[in-house]
Amino acid sequence: MKKSVFYHAGCPVCISAEHEILGLMDPSSVEIVHLGEDKSKIQQAENAGVKSVPALVTPTGNVLHINYGASMADVKG
Amino acid sequence: MKKSVFYHAGCPVCISAEHEILGLMDPSSVEIVHLGEDKSKIQQAENAGVKSVPALVTPTGNVLHINYGASMADVKG
């Protein structure tokens, strides 16, 4: 099965969203890409249609941009 | 297990996101609420922290606001 790809950039909001996503989906079905640590993947993400992070690119090629309802504490963290 | 709740309002973008979410997660673990058809649930959604639709409220109480990268055709549809 083709995997989903979760792109993030290491911010606290992204990490929270990652934990939520991995808790909801089968973790083995998701590839996690940290764009801050692997800048070579940025072009790949853009080509997939990613406009913001965190975002989940599904096996069908659709992009779900996730705007996590973060607390201010998360944002400041 | 506590279910996630997917709130939407019946727009084409919401429906696309719903199909993606149900394809990625175990459908039996998600309750779908159509706020356009069940306006009594709007207060419940607001209390859960939902600011926009589509949104997924996770069993842990976090809200993932999903900004689906919709095509213009979807928006016009």
Short mmCIF file of C-alpha atoms in Angstrom, two decimals:
data_model
loop_
_atom_site.label_atom_id
_atom_site.label_comp_id
_atom_site.label_asym_id
_atom_site.label_seq_id
_atom_site.Cartn_x
_atom_site.Cartn_y
_atom_site.Cartn_z
CA MET A 1 0.00 0.00 0.00
CA LYS A 2 1.22 3.46 -0.81
CA LYS A 3 2.01 5.42 2.33
CA SER A 4 0.72 8.79 3.39
CA VAL A 5 3.42 11.38 3.98
CA PHE A 6 3.21 13.76 6.94
CA TYR A 7 5.34 16.86 6.39
CA HIS A 8 6.27 19.05 9.30
CA ALA A 9 8.95 21.46 10.39
CA GLY A 10 9.58 20.56 13.99
CA CYS A 11 7.59 23.33 15.64
CA PRO A 12 5.64 22.41 18.79
CA VAL A 13 2.38 22.69 16.89
CA CYS A 14 3.67 20.30 14.23
CA ILE A 15 4.83 17.78 16.82
CA SER A 16 1.45 17.86 18.56
CA ALA A 17 -0.31 17.29 15.25
CA GLU A 18 2.10 14.46 14.43
CA HIS A 19 1.26 12.70 17.69
CA GLU A 20 -2.46 13.10 17.01
CA ILE A 21 -2.17 11.78 13.46
CA LEU A 22 -0.05 8.81 14.50
CA GLY A 23 -2.56 8.02 17.23
CA LEU A 24 -5.43 8.04 14.75
CA MET A 25 -3.87 6.22 11.82
CA ASP A 26 -1.79 3.08 11.52
CA PRO A 27 1.72 4.49 12.18
CA SER A 28 3.22 2.05 9.67
CA SER A 29 1.11 3.67 6.94
CA VAL A 30 2.61 7.13 7.45
CA GLU A 31 6.04 8.41 6.47
CA ILE A 32 7.14 11.38 8.59
CA VAL A 33 9.27 14.02 6.86
CA HIS A 34 10.88 16.79 8.94
CA LEU A 35 11.49 19.57 6.43
CA GLY A 36 13.68 21.49 8.86
CA GLU A 37 16.10 18.57 9.07
CA ASP A 38 15.79 17.39 5.49
CA LYS A 39 15.60 20.46 3.29
CA SER A 40 16.10 18.35 0.18
CA LYS A 41 12.50 17.19 0.64
CA ILE A 42 11.06 20.71 0.44
CA GLN A 43 10.83 20.57 -3.35
CA GLN A 44 9.15 17.17 -3.14
CA ALA A 45 6.61 18.60 -0.70
CA GLU A 46 5.95 21.60 -2.92
CA ASN A 47 5.50 19.35 -5.93
CA ALA A 48 2.94 17.37 -3.95
CA GLY A 49 0.99 20.57 -3.35
CA VAL A 50 1.97 21.30 0.24
CA LYS A 51 1.37 25.00 1.00
CA SER A 52 1.91 24.97 4.76
CA VAL A 53 2.95 22.59 7.50
CA PRO A 54 1.89 20.43 9.09
CA ALA A 55 0.29 18.71 6.10
CA LEU A 56 -0.65 15.16 5.25
CA VAL A 57 -0.35 13.97 1.66
CA THR A 58 -2.64 10.99 1.22
CA PRO A 59 -1.97 7.90 -0.92
CA THR A 60 -4.43 9.30 -3.46
CA GLY A 61 -2.32 12.44 -3.79
CA ASN A 62 -4.60 14.84 -1.98
CA VAL A 63 -3.11 17.26 0.51
CA LEU A 64 -4.77 17.83 3.88
CA HIS A 65 -3.34 21.02 5.38
CA ILE A 66 -3.76 20.73 9.09
CA ASN A 67 -4.30 23.85 11.13
CA TYR A 68 -4.00 22.51 14.61
CA GLY A 69 -5.97 24.42 17.19
CA ALA A 70 -2.93 25.05 19.32
CA SER A 71 -2.95 26.69 22.68
CA MET A 72 -0.92 29.86 23.09
CA ALA A 73 1.31 27.85 25.42
CA ASP A 74 2.12 25.56 22.51
CA VAL A 75 2.88 28.47 20.23
CA LYS A 76 5.11 30.10 22.81
CA GLY A 77 6.77 26.77 23.64
CA MET B 1 -12.51 3.56 22.76
CA LYS B 2 -13.63 7.16 22.53
CA LYS B 3 -14.40 8.13 18.97
CA SER B 4 -13.03 11.01 16.97
CA VAL B 5 -15.66 13.40 15.64
CA PHE B 6 -15.41 14.79 12.11
CA TYR B 7 -17.43 17.99 11.74
CA HIS B 8 -18.32 19.24 8.29
CA ALA B 9 -20.94 21.32 6.56
CA GLY B 10 -21.62 19.41 3.38
CA CYS B 11 -19.58 21.52 0.98
CA PRO B 12 -17.71 19.65 -1.75
CA VAL B 13 -14.40 20.39 -0.04
CA CYS B 14 -15.72 18.93 3.21
CA ILE B 15 -16.97 15.80 1.49
CA SER B 16 -13.61 15.26 -0.20
CA ALA B 17 -11.84 15.64 3.12
CA GLU B 18 -14.32 13.25 4.73
CA HIS B 19 -13.56 10.59 2.14
CA GLU B 20 -9.83 11.05 2.67
CA ILE B 21 -10.14 10.85 6.46
CA LEU B 22 -12.34 7.75 6.33
CA GLY B 23 -9.86 6.14 3.96
CA LEU B 24 -6.98 6.79 6.32
CA MET B 25 -8.57 5.94 9.64
CA ASP B 26 -10.73 3.09 10.86
CA PRO B 27 -14.21 4.35 9.83
CA SER B 28 -15.76 2.79 12.93
CA SER B 29 -13.60 5.09 15.07
CA VAL B 30 -14.99 8.28 13.57
CA GLU B 31 -18.38 9.90 14.12
CA ILE B 32 -19.42 12.14 11.23
CA VAL B 33 -21.45 15.24 12.10
CA HIS B 34 -22.99 17.34 9.31
CA LEU B 35 -23.51 20.73 10.89
CA GLY B 36 -25.66 21.91 8.01
CA GLU B 37 -28.16 19.13 8.65
CA ASP B 38 -27.88 19.05 12.42
CA LYS B 39 -27.56 22.63 13.62
CA SER B 40 -28.10 21.55 17.23
CA LYS B 41 -24.55 20.20 17.12
CA ILE B 42 -23.01 23.58 16.29
CA GLN B 43 -22.76 24.55 19.95
CA GLN B 44 -21.17 21.19 20.75
CA ALA B 45 -18.62 21.77 18.00
CA GLU B 46 -17.85 25.26 19.24
CA ASN B 47 -17.44 23.99 22.78
CA ALA B 48 -14.96 21.43 21.47
CA GLY B 49 -12.92 24.25 19.97
CA VAL B 50 -13.92 23.93 16.32
CA LYS B 51 -13.20 27.22 14.52
CA SER B 52 -13.77 26.11 10.93
CA VAL B 53 -14.90 23.07 9.00
CA PRO B 54 -13.91 20.49 8.11
CA ALA B 55 -12.34 19.68 11.46
CA LEU B 56 -11.51 16.52 13.33
CA VAL B 57 -11.82 16.44 17.11
CA THR B 58 -9.61 13.66 18.40
CA PRO B 59 -10.36 11.35 21.35
CA THR B 60 -7.84 13.35 23.39
CA GLY B 61 -9.85 16.52 22.78
CA ASN B 62 -7.51 18.21 20.35
CA VAL B 63 -8.95 19.84 17.24
CA LEU B 64 -7.32 19.36 13.86
CA HIS B 65 -8.64 22.00 11.50
CA ILE B 66 -8.26 20.64 8.01
CA ASN B 67 -7.64 23.02 5.18
CA TYR B 68 -7.99 20.74 2.23
CA GLY B 69 -5.97 21.78 -0.80
CA ALA B 70 -9.04 21.90 -2.99
CA SER B 71 -9.06 22.49 -6.68
CA MET B 72 -11.03 25.46 -7.95
CA ALA B 73 -13.36 22.93 -9.58
CA ASP B 74 -14.17 21.59 -6.13
CA VAL B 75 -14.85 25.04 -4.77
CA LYS B 76 -17.08 25.93 -7.72
CA GLY B 77 -18.82 22.55 -7.54
#
